[in-house]
Amino acid sequence: MDFDWTDEERAYRARIRDFLRRELPPEWGDIARHGPGSKEQTDFSRTFCPKLAEAGLLVPHWPAEWGGADRPTWEHFILGEEMWASGEPRGAQYMNVNWIGPTLMRYGSDEQKQRYIPPMAKGQAIWCQGFSEPNAGSDLAALRTRAVRDGDDYVINGTKIWTSYAGLAETCFLLARTGGADTGKAGIAIFLVPMDTPGVEVRAIPSLIGHGDIHECFFTDVRVPASSRLGAEGEAWSIIRYSLANERVGIPRYELSARVLEEMVEDLKQQGRFDDPAIQIRAGEAAAACEAARLLTYRVVDQKARGGAPGPEANVARFAVVTADNSVTDFGLDFLPDFFSGLNRPGYLAHHERAIVAGIAAGAAEIQLNLIAHRFLDLPKVAS
Amino acid sequence: MYFEPNEDQATFLSVLDQIASGDGSGWKVPADWSRFHWADELDRTLEDNGFYDCAIEETLGPVTAAAMIHRLARLSVTMEFAASAMLRPFLPPDLPRPIAVIDGDPAAAIRYLPVARSVLSIGEYEVRAAMLDDGDVQPVESLFAYPMGVFSATIGRWQRIDVDPRRVRESWRVAVAAELGGTLLGGRDAVLAHLRERRQFGQALGSFQGLQHRLAASATKIEAAYWLTLKAAQGLEAADSAVALGYVQNAATTVVYDLHQFMGAMGLTLEHPLHRWTYRARLLKSALGGAGENLKLAASRKWRAA
Ligand SMILES: Cc1cc2nc3c(=O)[nH]c(=O)nc-3n(C[C@H](O)[C@H](O)[C@H](O)COP(=O)(O)OP(=O)(O)OC[C@H]3O[C@@H](n4cnc5c(N)ncnc54)[C@H](O)[C@@H]3O)c2cc1C
């Protein structure tokens, strides 16, 4: 057991930090304030990601064949931490890097790979993920969007909701039902749908979490060629399982939380209030929560780095991450409420908005608890 | 970053597990219905086979000592292992075990004192040790599932040990964190077994979501506490050890409450072993100042405040 970084890993992190110091403009804080799905941040990613690609820092963990450098899992993870902690200047493109690209490499047709992967590796593609629906959130397998085969095409009808990045994305990684209404997980297929296809309509949903972050997407008689289907009909569930296994621990949110906590403590020191033992206890508690989330996450990364499949430890880590994010944002609200009005500390507002999402997006905290109970503690299924 | 034990650690821990799952470690209702069962035989086996020396073995070290403490604390029986394993690098090799540790008020009831053969005092400026003689100690009745005692005579045989008291104190903090973490896990596992079996309203208690979520949230904390402790054992950075102990002490309150709730009346008896874990946890959660003090310490060390 060894809980320290190697010299090489430290140097890698330093290199990324140097890059960020050089490439993030002075007004970056104001841009990042709007949220990863905002027009401001998406536009920024269109120039930032190509620079990352050029420096070999966009897809280093991808195989060389697709523009990567076959770098180890830990480096990919360090990169993710640094990007998220600096406000995620890759915007929506982090999804391509983490799971959409690797999923296409594994399951895509030659045509799909040639068409979609190179732009991702160059930092020039914006995707969105069309999974959730008005009546299928936590119970994703209940989704109703239909894709009906019509000759060489499919015709898609339905509604997706909470779709991040949809307003600016060129392509949607869409789940739709090709089987009958009662086919559950087995009746779903994946479609790679260009967002400018006639019949696709996007409406931004006003929210507490950044400009233009979440959307409703309406698909009305959207006709796509059968060649836009990824994998076979009914194969969606196993493909998503594979792709999201890469994402099991999710975003390294604790890294931003830990850094925001540092800033909060600095503010309290400036105000001469950090000697208050009540404040110190709460700061220690928040710091411990961040450290807990970090180590539980690292354990899952370590499993992956050694070639293992992520187990229920990933759900444990996810729950700890939610606790850490909220612990820091609550600390700020309790002791530095003045910084949550006005724009003195855009970073606190941005962190708060990201933190309140942590327990909902990509599987609610309570779903994580269900999974921990069944898979980690081996408790019987919930009583009806 | 490597979370799996190395080859030597793996061998060490698996042999330890084998020994610790033997006859001497199981639950027995003692004839006198006492609150703890002193596992003398198991303790001697571990001592005779050099287990308490792991912290000074190059390929094992303090991380292994912390993992060992965590494992032994999961047992329902009681032994003195935290100081022996974790503080080994600082102690004279001939200091006899069991060792009682004074880390606060020497006049208060101290755990292990009635069975200890030596006592270690970790003061702010110095660390001292003394061997105990008959008549030095008087046992006291206690709520806690440890043999507790007070000094009945003034000890005049103290010897100063030439070590950095801060390092000893940080190691001790990690040792207590490991012991508390393992104690919570042991109690939790005993309750889980019950929840899978016991049926009410036609179903296993463990299938009620109201209980599942609390158990799952606790599982997260118990897991985190383990890794925080092992990491603190590796670096012995002052902030890390305070984080590890403060975190697990903070978690202990909810975990202990939940475990007793979920056992119903059975958890209030001396016939079910739950109390052996929870009444150790209830003492350890106030050790070295308790959660508030340790979290405050973590913050003040991390951010260099007064
Ligand atoms: C910022 C943000 C971005 C998102 N981006 C996307 C995206 O790009 N693409 C996409 O497809 N989706 C996206 N989502 C949707 C997200 O995946 C869902 O919100 C999530 O899966 C929960 O579904 P829901 O909101 O419908 O809540 P519901 O399923 O209605 O659940 C509401 C609450 O009920 C509780 N609950 C539900 N089921 C259970 C259960 N079985 N046991 C116990 N409690 C339960 C939980 O507390 C849950 O939070 C995004 C969400 C957010 C907040």
JSON list of N, CA, C and O and ligand atoms in Angstrom, two decimals, chain A residues 95 128-140 160-165 209 213-214 356-357 359-367 370 382, chain B residues 209 213, ligand 1:
[
{"chain": "A", "resi": 95, "resn": "MET", "atom": "N", "xyz": [-16.78, 14.90, -21.77]},
{"chain": "A", "resi": 95, "resn": "MET", "atom": "CA", "xyz": [-17.53, 13.64, -21.99]},
{"chain": "A", "resi": 95, "resn": "MET", "atom": "C", "xyz": [-16.93, 12.84, -23.16]},
{"chain": "A", "resi": 95, "resn": "MET", "atom": "O", "xyz": [-16.84, 11.62, -23.10]},
{"chain": "A", "resi": 128, "resn": "CYS", "atom": "N", "xyz": [-23.95, 15.83, -26.79]},
{"chain": "A", "resi": 128, "resn": "CYS", "atom": "CA", "xyz": [-24.80, 15.79, -25.61]},
{"chain": "A", "resi": 128, "resn": "CYS", "atom": "C", "xyz": [-25.29, 14.36, -25.42]},
{"chain": "A", "resi": 128, "resn": "CYS", "atom": "O", "xyz": [-25.16, 13.53, -26.31]},
{"chain": "A", "resi": 129, "resn": "GLN", "atom": "N", "xyz": [-25.84, 14.13, -24.23]},
{"chain": "A", "resi": 129, "resn": "GLN", "atom": "CA", "xyz": [-26.20, 12.77, -23.84]},
{"chain": "A", "resi": 129, "resn": "GLN", "atom": "C", "xyz": [-27.71, 12.72, -23.60]},
{"chain": "A", "resi": 129, "resn": "GLN", "atom": "O", "xyz": [-28.20, 13.27, -22.63]},
{"chain": "A", "resi": 130, "resn": "GLY", "atom": "N", "xyz": [-28.43, 12.07, -24.50]},
{"chain": "A", "resi": 130, "resn": "GLY", "atom": "CA", "xyz": [-29.89, 12.05, -24.41]},
{"chain": "A", "resi": 130, "resn": "GLY", "atom": "C", "xyz": [-30.40, 10.77, -23.76]},
{"chain": "A", "resi": 130, "resn": "GLY", "atom": "O", "xyz": [-30.83, 9.84, -24.45]},
{"chain": "A", "resi": 131, "resn": "PHE", "atom": "N", "xyz": [-30.33, 10.72, -22.45]},
{"chain": "A", "resi": 131, "resn": "PHE", "atom": "CA", "xyz": [-30.81, 9.54, -21.72]},
{"chain": "A", "resi": 131, "resn": "PHE", "atom": "C", "xyz": [-32.15, 9.84, -21.03]},
{"chain": "A", "resi": 131, "resn": "PHE", "atom": "O", "xyz": [-33.16, 9.23, -21.33]},
{"chain": "A", "resi": 132, "resn": "SER", "atom": "N", "xyz": [-32.12, 10.79, -20.06]},
{"chain": "A", "resi": 132, "resn": "SER", "atom": "CA", "xyz": [-33.29, 11.02, -19.20]},
{"chain": "A", "resi": 132, "resn": "SER", "atom": "C", "xyz": [-34.49, 11.54, -19.98]},
{"chain": "A", "resi": 132, "resn": "SER", "atom": "O", "xyz": [-34.34, 12.25, -20.98]},
{"chain": "A", "resi": 133, "resn": "GLU", "atom": "N", "xyz": [-35.65, 11.19, -19.47]},
{"chain": "A", "resi": 133, "resn": "GLU", "atom": "CA", "xyz": [-36.90, 11.65, -20.07]},
{"chain": "A", "resi": 133, "resn": "GLU", "atom": "C", "xyz": [-37.82, 12.12, -18.94]},
{"chain": "A", "resi": 133, "resn": "GLU", "atom": "O", "xyz": [-37.58, 11.79, -17.77]},
{"chain": "A", "resi": 134, "resn": "PRO", "atom": "N", "xyz": [-38.90, 12.82, -19.33]},
{"chain": "A", "resi": 134, "resn": "PRO", "atom": "CA", "xyz": [-39.80, 13.31, -18.28]},
{"chain": "A", "resi": 134, "resn": "PRO", "atom": "C", "xyz": [-40.28, 12.18, -17.36]},
{"chain": "A", "resi": 134, "resn": "PRO", "atom": "O", "xyz": [-40.44, 12.37, -16.16]},
{"chain": "A", "resi": 135, "resn": "ASN", "atom": "N", "xyz": [-40.48, 10.98, -17.90]},
{"chain": "A", "resi": 135, "resn": "ASN", "atom": "CA", "xyz": [-40.96, 9.89, -17.05]},
{"chain": "A", "resi": 135, "resn": "ASN", "atom": "C", "xyz": [-39.92, 8.80, -16.81]},
{"chain": "A", "resi": 135, "resn": "ASN", "atom": "O", "xyz": [-40.25, 7.70, -16.38]},
{"chain": "A", "resi": 136, "resn": "ALA", "atom": "N", "xyz": [-38.70, 9.10, -17.15]},
{"chain": "A", "resi": 136, "resn": "ALA", "atom": "CA", "xyz": [-37.64, 8.10, -16.93]},
{"chain": "A", "resi": 136, "resn": "ALA", "atom": "C", "xyz": [-36.39, 8.84, -16.45]},
{"chain": "A", "resi": 136, "resn": "ALA", "atom": "O", "xyz": [-35.59, 9.32, -17.25]},
{"chain": "A", "resi": 137, "resn": "GLY", "atom": "N", "xyz": [-36.26, 8.97, -15.14]},
{"chain": "A", "resi": 137, "resn": "GLY", "atom": "CA", "xyz": [-35.09, 9.62, -14.55]},
{"chain": "A", "resi": 137, "resn": "GLY", "atom": "C", "xyz": [-34.23, 8.56, -13.90]},
{"chain": "A", "resi": 137, "resn": "GLY", "atom": "O", "xyz": [-33.44, 7.88, -14.57]},
{"chain": "A", "resi": 138, "resn": "SER", "atom": "N", "xyz": [-34.43, 8.36, -12.61]},
{"chain": "A", "resi": 138, "resn": "SER", "atom": "CA", "xyz": [-33.70, 7.29, -11.92]},
{"chain": "A", "resi": 138, "resn": "SER", "atom": "C", "xyz": [-34.01, 5.94, -12.56]},
{"chain": "A", "resi": 138, "resn": "SER", "atom": "O", "xyz": [-33.14, 5.08, -12.68]},
{"chain": "A", "resi": 139, "resn": "ASP", "atom": "N", "xyz": [-35.27, 5.78, -12.98]},
{"chain": "A", "resi": 139, "resn": "ASP", "atom": "CA", "xyz": [-35.69, 4.53, -13.61]},
{"chain": "A", "resi": 139, "resn": "ASP", "atom": "C", "xyz": [-35.51, 4.67, -15.12]},
{"chain": "A", "resi": 139, "resn": "ASP", "atom": "O", "xyz": [-36.48, 4.73, -15.88]},
{"chain": "A", "resi": 140, "resn": "LEU", "atom": "N", "xyz": [-34.26, 4.71, -15.52]},
{"chain": "A", "resi": 140, "resn": "LEU", "atom": "CA", "xyz": [-33.94, 5.01, -16.92]},
{"chain": "A", "resi": 140, "resn": "LEU", "atom": "C", "xyz": [-34.53, 3.97, -17.88]},
{"chain": "A", "resi": 140, "resn": "LEU", "atom": "O", "xyz": [-34.92, 4.29, -19.01]},
{"chain": "A", "resi": 160, "resn": "LYS", "atom": "N", "xyz": [-36.63, 14.18, -24.57]},
{"chain": "A", "resi": 160, "resn": "LYS", "atom": "CA", "xyz": [-35.53, 14.01, -23.59]},
{"chain": "A", "resi": 160, "resn": "LYS", "atom": "C", "xyz": [-35.51, 15.24, -22.70]},
{"chain": "A", "resi": 160, "resn": "LYS", "atom": "O", "xyz": [-35.89, 16.34, -23.14]},
{"chain": "A", "resi": 161, "resn": "ILE", "atom": "N", "xyz": [-35.04, 15.05, -21.50]},
{"chain": "A", "resi": 161, "resn": "ILE", "atom": "CA", "xyz": [-35.03, 16.21, -20.60]},
{"chain": "A", "resi": 161, "resn": "ILE", "atom": "C", "xyz": [-33.75, 16.21, -19.77]},
{"chain": "A", "resi": 161, "resn": "ILE", "atom": "O", "xyz": [-33.10, 15.16, -19.63]},
{"chain": "A", "resi": 162, "resn": "TRP", "atom": "N", "xyz": [-33.40, 17.36, -19.25]},
{"chain": "A", "resi": 162, "resn": "TRP", "atom": "CA", "xyz": [-32.20, 17.62, -18.45]},
{"chain": "A", "resi": 162, "resn": "TRP", "atom": "C", "xyz": [-30.93, 17.45, -19.28]},
{"chain": "A", "resi": 162, "resn": "TRP", "atom": "O", "xyz": [-29.85, 17.27, -18.73]},
{"chain": "A", "resi": 163, "resn": "THR", "atom": "N", "xyz": [-31.08, 17.49, -20.60]},
{"chain": "A", "resi": 163, "resn": "THR", "atom": "CA", "xyz": [-29.93, 17.23, -21.46]},
{"chain": "A", "resi": 163, "resn": "THR", "atom": "C", "xyz": [-28.94, 18.39, -21.38]},
{"chain": "A", "resi": 163, "resn": "THR", "atom": "O", "xyz": [-29.25, 19.49, -21.86]},
{"chain": "A", "resi": 164, "resn": "SER", "atom": "N", "xyz": [-27.79, 18.14, -20.80]},
{"chain": "A", "resi": 164, "resn": "SER", "atom": "CA", "xyz": [-26.75, 19.17, -20.73]},
{"chain": "A", "resi": 164, "resn": "SER", "atom": "C", "xyz": [-26.19, 19.40, -22.13]},
{"chain": "A", "resi": 164, "resn": "SER", "atom": "O", "xyz": [-26.11, 18.46, -22.93]},
{"chain": "A", "resi": 165, "resn": "TYR", "atom": "N", "xyz": [-25.76, 20.60, -22.37]},
{"chain": "A", "resi": 165, "resn": "TYR", "atom": "CA", "xyz": [-25.03, 20.98, -23.60]},
{"chain": "A", "resi": 165, "resn": "TYR", "atom": "C", "xyz": [-25.87, 20.93, -24.88]},
{"chain": "A", "resi": 165, "resn": "TYR", "atom": "O", "xyz": [-25.37, 21.24, -25.95]},
{"chain": "A", "resi": 209, "resn": "ILE", "atom": "N", "xyz": [-28.55, 26.45, -11.96]},
{"chain": "A", "resi": 209, "resn": "ILE", "atom": "CA", "xyz": [-27.20, 25.91, -12.13]},
{"chain": "A", "resi": 209, "resn": "ILE", "atom": "C", "xyz": [-26.51, 26.35, -13.42]},
{"chain": "A", "resi": 209, "resn": "ILE", "atom": "O", "xyz": [-25.99, 25.54, -14.16]},
{"chain": "A", "resi": 213, "resn": "ASP", "atom": "N", "xyz": [-27.63, 25.40, -19.07]},
{"chain": "A", "resi": 213, "resn": "ASP", "atom": "CA", "xyz": [-26.98, 24.13, -18.77]},
{"chain": "A", "resi": 213, "resn": "ASP", "atom": "C", "xyz": [-27.86, 22.93, -19.09]},
{"chain": "A", "resi": 213, "resn": "ASP", "atom": "O", "xyz": [-27.38, 21.90, -19.56]},
{"chain": "A", "resi": 214, "resn": "ILE", "atom": "N", "xyz": [-29.14, 23.03, -18.82]},
{"chain": "A", "resi": 214, "resn": "ILE", "atom": "CA", "xyz": [-30.01, 21.87, -19.05]},
{"chain": "A", "resi": 214, "resn": "ILE", "atom": "C", "xyz": [-31.14, 22.23, -20.02]},
{"chain": "A", "resi": 214, "resn": "ILE", "atom": "O", "xyz": [-31.57, 23.38, -20.08]},
{"chain": "A", "resi": 356, "resn": "ILE", "atom": "N", "xyz": [-24.63, 21.60, -5.83]},
{"chain": "A", "resi": 356, "resn": "ILE", "atom": "CA", "xyz": [-26.02, 21.17, -5.63]},
{"chain": "A", "resi": 356, "resn": "ILE", "atom": "C", "xyz": [-26.46, 20.17, -6.70]},
{"chain": "A", "resi": 356, "resn": "ILE", "atom": "O", "xyz": [-27.47, 19.52, -6.56]},
{"chain": "A", "resi": 357, "resn": "VAL", "atom": "N", "xyz": [-25.65, 20.05, -7.74]},
{"chain": "A", "resi": 357, "resn": "VAL", "atom": "CA", "xyz": [-25.93, 19.06, -8.78]},
{"chain": "A", "resi": 357, "resn": "VAL", "atom": "C", "xyz": [-25.42, 17.68, -8.39]},
{"chain": "A", "resi": 357, "resn": "VAL", "atom": "O", "xyz": [-25.94, 16.65, -8.80]},
{"chain": "A", "resi": 359, "resn": "GLY", "atom": "N", "xyz": [-25.57, 15.55, -6.06]},
{"chain": "A", "resi": 359, "resn": "GLY", "atom": "CA", "xyz": [-26.42, 14.47, -5.56]},
{"chain": "A", "resi": 359, "resn": "GLY", "atom": "C", "xyz": [-27.55, 14.07, -6.49]},
{"chain": "A", "resi": 359, "resn": "GLY", "atom": "O", "xyz": [-28.35, 13.19, -6.14]},
{"chain": "A", "resi": 360, "resn": "ILE", "atom": "N", "xyz": [-27.63, 14.69, -7.67]},
{"chain": "A", "resi": 360, "resn": "ILE", "atom": "CA", "xyz": [-28.73, 14.39, -8.59]},
{"chain": "A", "resi": 360, "resn": "ILE", "atom": "C", "xyz": [-28.22, 13.81, -9.91]},
{"chain": "A", "resi": 360, "resn": "ILE", "atom": "O", "xyz": [-28.64, 12.73, -10.33]},
{"chain": "A", "resi": 361, "resn": "ALA", "atom": "N", "xyz": [-27.34, 14.58, -10.57]},
{"chain": "A", "resi": 361, "resn": "ALA", "atom": "CA", "xyz": [-26.94, 14.20, -11.93]},
{"chain": "A", "resi": 361, "resn": "ALA", "atom": "C", "xyz": [-26.21, 12.86, -11.92]},
{"chain": "A", "resi": 361, "resn": "ALA", "atom": "O", "xyz": [-25.56, 12.50, -10.94]},
{"chain": "A", "resi": 362, "resn": "ALA", "atom": "N", "xyz": [-26.36, 12.14, -13.03]},
{"chain": "A", "resi": 362, "resn": "ALA", "atom": "CA", "xyz": [-25.67, 10.85, -13.21]},
{"chain": "A", "resi": 362, "resn": "ALA", "atom": "C", "xyz": [-26.02, 9.85, -12.11]},
{"chain": "A", "resi": 362, "resn": "ALA", "atom": "O", "xyz": [-25.18, 9.06, -11.70]},
{"chain": "A", "resi": 363, "resn": "GLY", "atom": "N", "xyz": [-27.25, 9.88, -11.64]},
{"chain": "A", "resi": 363, "resn": "GLY", "atom": "CA", "xyz": [-27.68, 8.90, -10.63]},
{"chain": "A", "resi": 363, "resn": "GLY", "atom": "C", "xyz": [-27.74, 9.55, -9.26]},
{"chain": "A", "resi": 363, "resn": "GLY", "atom": "O", "xyz": [-26.70, 9.89, -8.70]},
{"chain": "A", "resi": 364, "resn": "ALA", "atom": "N", "xyz": [-28.96, 9.70, -8.72]},
{"chain": "A", "resi": 364, "resn": "ALA", "atom": "CA", "xyz": [-29.15, 10.41, -7.45]},
{"chain": "A", "resi": 364, "resn": "ALA", "atom": "C", "xyz": [-28.40, 9.73, -6.31]},
{"chain": "A", "resi": 364, "resn": "ALA", "atom": "O", "xyz": [-28.13, 8.52, -6.36]},
{"chain": "A", "resi": 365, "resn": "ALA", "atom": "N", "xyz": [-28.10, 10.52, -5.28]},
{"chain": "A", "resi": 365, "resn": "ALA", "atom": "CA", "xyz": [-27.38, 10.00, -4.11]},
{"chain": "A", "resi": 365, "resn": "ALA", "atom": "C", "xyz": [-28.14, 8.82, -3.50]},
{"chain": "A", "resi": 365, "resn": "ALA", "atom": "O", "xyz": [-27.54, 7.83, -3.06]},
{"chain": "A", "resi": 366, "resn": "GLU", "atom": "N", "xyz": [-29.46, 8.90, -3.51]},
{"chain": "A", "resi": 366, "resn": "GLU", "atom": "CA", "xyz": [-30.26, 7.82, -2.90]},
{"chain": "A", "resi": 366, "resn": "GLU", "atom": "C", "xyz": [-30.15, 6.54, -3.72]},
{"chain": "A", "resi": 366, "resn": "GLU", "atom": "O", "xyz": [-30.26, 5.44, -3.18]},
{"chain": "A", "resi": 367, "resn": "ILE", "atom": "N", "xyz": [-29.96, 6.69, -5.03]},
{"chain": "A", "resi": 367, "resn": "ILE", "atom": "CA", "xyz": [-29.75, 5.50, -5.86]},
{"chain": "A", "resi": 367, "resn": "ILE", "atom": "C", "xyz": [-28.40, 4.88, -5.51]},
{"chain": "A", "resi": 367, "resn": "ILE", "atom": "O", "xyz": [-28.25, 3.66, -5.45]},
{"chain": "A", "resi": 370, "resn": "ASN", "atom": "N", "xyz": [-28.94, 2.89, -2.46]},
{"chain": "A", "resi": 370, "resn": "ASN", "atom": "CA", "xyz": [-29.58, 1.59, -2.77]},
{"chain": "A", "resi": 370, "resn": "ASN", "atom": "C", "xyz": [-28.53, 0.59, -3.25]},
{"chain": "A", "resi": 370, "resn": "ASN", "atom": "O", "xyz": [-28.51, -0.57, -2.83]},
{"chain": "A", "resi": 382, "resn": "VAL", "atom": "N", "xyz": [-35.12, -4.10, -1.73]},
{"chain": "A", "resi": 382, "resn": "VAL", "atom": "CA", "xyz": [-36.06, -3.30, -0.94]},
{"chain": "A", "resi": 382, "resn": "VAL", "atom": "C", "xyz": [-37.44, -3.94, -0.91]},
{"chain": "A", "resi": 382, "resn": "VAL", "atom": "O", "xyz": [-37.93, -4.43, -1.92]},
{"chain": "B", "resi": 209, "resn": "GLN", "atom": "N", "xyz": [-35.93, 0.01, 3.22]},
{"chain": "B", "resi": 209, "resn": "GLN", "atom": "CA", "xyz": [-35.05, 1.04, 2.67]},
{"chain": "B", "resi": 209, "resn": "GLN", "atom": "C", "xyz": [-34.63, 2.08, 3.73]},
{"chain": "B", "resi": 209, "resn": "GLN", "atom": "O", "xyz": [-33.53, 2.62, 3.67]},
{"chain": "B", "resi": 213, "resn": "HIS", "atom": "N", "xyz": [-30.59, 2.75, 3.76]},
{"chain": "B", "resi": 213, "resn": "HIS", "atom": "CA", "xyz": [-29.90, 4.01, 3.47]},
{"chain": "B", "resi": 213, "resn": "HIS", "atom": "C", "xyz": [-28.99, 4.44, 4.63]},
{"chain": "B", "resi": 213, "resn": "HIS", "atom": "O", "xyz": [-27.89, 4.92, 4.40]},
{"chain": "C", "resi": 1, "resn": "LIG", "atom": "C1", "xyz": [-27.27, 19.36, -13.90]},
{"chain": "C", "resi": 1, "resn": "LIG", "atom": "C2", "xyz": [-27.83, 18.12, -14.46]},
{"chain": "C", "resi": 1, "resn": "LIG", "atom": "C3", "xyz": [-27.40, 17.69, -15.69]},
{"chain": "C", "resi": 1, "resn": "LIG", "atom": "C4", "xyz": [-27.94, 16.54, -16.25]},
{"chain": "C", "resi": 1, "resn": "LIG", "atom": "N1", "xyz": [-27.51, 16.18, -17.50]},
{"chain": "C", "resi": 1, "resn": "LIG", "atom": "C5", "xyz": [-28.09, 15.14, -18.09]},
{"chain": "C", "resi": 1, "resn": "LIG", "atom": "C6", "xyz": [-27.73, 14.81, -19.42]},
{"chain": "C", "resi": 1, "resn": "LIG", "atom": "O1", "xyz": [-26.88, 15.45, -20.03]},
{"chain": "C", "resi": 1, "resn": "LIG", "atom": "N2", "xyz": [-28.35, 13.78, -20.02]},
{"chain": "C", "resi": 1, "resn": "LIG", "atom": "C7", "xyz": [-29.30, 13.04, -19.36]},
{"chain": "C", "resi": 1, "resn": "LIG", "atom": "O2", "xyz": [-29.81, 12.12, -19.95]},
{"chain": "C", "resi": 1, "resn": "LIG", "atom": "N3", "xyz": [-29.67, 13.32, -18.10]},
{"chain": "C", "resi": 1, "resn": "LIG", "atom": "C8", "xyz": [-29.09, 14.35, -17.45]},
{"chain": "C", "resi": 1, "resn": "LIG", "atom": "N4", "xyz": [-29.46, 14.67, -16.17]},
{"chain": "C", "resi": 1, "resn": "LIG", "atom": "C9", "xyz": [-30.54, 13.91, -15.53]},
{"chain": "C", "resi": 1, "resn": "LIG", "atom": "C10", "xyz": [-30.09, 13.02, -14.40]},
{"chain": "C", "resi": 1, "resn": "LIG", "atom": "O3", "xyz": [-29.49, 11.87, -14.88]},
{"chain": "C", "resi": 1, "resn": "LIG", "atom": "C11", "xyz": [-31.37, 12.74, -13.58]},
{"chain": "C", "resi": 1, "resn": "LIG", "atom": "O4", "xyz": [-31.77, 13.96, -13.00]},
{"chain": "C", "resi": 1, "resn": "LIG", "atom": "C12", "xyz": [-31.17, 11.71, -12.53]},
{"chain": "C", "resi": 1, "resn": "LIG", "atom": "O5", "xyz": [-30.96, 10.43, -13.09]},
{"chain": "C", "resi": 1, "resn": "LIG", "atom": "C13", "xyz": [-32.40, 11.64, -11.59]},
{"chain": "C", "resi": 1, "resn": "LIG", "atom": "O6", "xyz": [-33.59, 11.56, -12.30]},
{"chain": "C", "resi": 1, "resn": "LIG", "atom": "P1", "xyz": [-34.79, 12.58, -12.00]},
{"chain": "C", "resi": 1, "resn": "LIG", "atom": "O7", "xyz": [-34.24, 13.94, -11.95]},
{"chain": "C", "resi": 1, "resn": "LIG", "atom": "O8", "xyz": [-35.86, 12.30, -12.96]},
{"chain": "C", "resi": 1, "resn": "LIG", "atom": "O9", "xyz": [-35.29, 12.25, -10.53]},
{"chain": "C", "resi": 1, "resn": "LIG", "atom": "P2", "xyz": [-36.33, 11.12, -10.11]},
{"chain": "C", "resi": 1, "resn": "LIG", "atom": "O10", "xyz": [-35.99, 9.84, -10.75]},
{"chain": "C", "resi": 1, "resn": "LIG", "atom": "O11", "xyz": [-37.69, 11.66, -10.27]},
{"chain": "C", "resi": 1, "resn": "LIG", "atom": "O12", "xyz": [-36.00, 11.00, -8.58]},
{"chain": "C", "resi": 1, "resn": "LIG", "atom": "C14", "xyz": [-36.17, 12.11, -7.67]},
{"chain": "C", "resi": 1, "resn": "LIG", "atom": "C15", "xyz": [-35.58, 11.73, -6.35]},
{"chain": "C", "resi": 1, "resn": "LIG", "atom": "O13", "xyz": [-36.30, 10.61, -5.82]},
{"chain": "C", "resi": 1, "resn": "LIG", "atom": "C16", "xyz": [-35.42, 9.76, -5.12]},
{"chain": "C", "resi": 1, "resn": "LIG", "atom": "N5", "xyz": [-35.49, 8.41, -5.72]},
{"chain": "C", "resi": 1, "resn": "LIG", "atom": "C17", "xyz": [-35.77, 8.06, -6.99]},
{"chain": "C", "resi": 1, "resn": "LIG", "atom": "N6", "xyz": [-35.76, 6.73, -7.13]},
{"chain": "C", "resi": 1, "resn": "LIG", "atom": "C18", "xyz": [-35.48, 6.21, -5.92]},
{"chain": "C", "resi": 1, "resn": "LIG", "atom": "C19", "xyz": [-35.33, 4.90, -5.42]},
{"chain": "C", "resi": 1, "resn": "LIG", "atom": "N7", "xyz": [-35.43, 3.82, -6.19]},
{"chain": "C", "resi": 1, "resn": "LIG", "atom": "N8", "xyz": [-35.01, 4.76, -4.12]},
{"chain": "C", "resi": 1, "resn": "LIG", "atom": "C20", "xyz": [-34.87, 5.84, -3.32]},
{"chain": "C", "resi": 1, "resn": "LIG", "atom": "N9", "xyz": [-35.01, 7.09, -3.74]},
{"chain": "C", "resi": 1, "resn": "LIG", "atom": "C21", "xyz": [-35.31, 7.28, -5.02]},
{"chain": "C", "resi": 1, "resn": "LIG", "atom": "C22", "xyz": [-34.04, 10.39, -5.23]},
{"chain": "C", "resi": 1, "resn": "LIG", "atom": "O14", "xyz": [-33.82, 11.20, -4.11]},
{"chain": "C", "resi": 1, "resn": "LIG", "atom": "C23", "xyz": [-34.13, 11.25, -6.45]},
{"chain": "C", "resi": 1, "resn": "LIG", "atom": "O15", "xyz": [-33.24, 12.35, -6.43]},
{"chain": "C", "resi": 1, "resn": "LIG", "atom": "C24", "xyz": [-28.92, 15.80, -15.57]},
{"chain": "C", "resi": 1, "resn": "LIG", "atom": "C25", "xyz": [-29.34, 16.23, -14.31]},
{"chain": "C", "resi": 1, "resn": "LIG", "atom": "C26", "xyz": [-28.81, 17.37, -13.75]},
{"chain": "C", "resi": 1, "resn": "LIG", "atom": "C27", "xyz": [-29.28, 17.80, -12.41]}
]
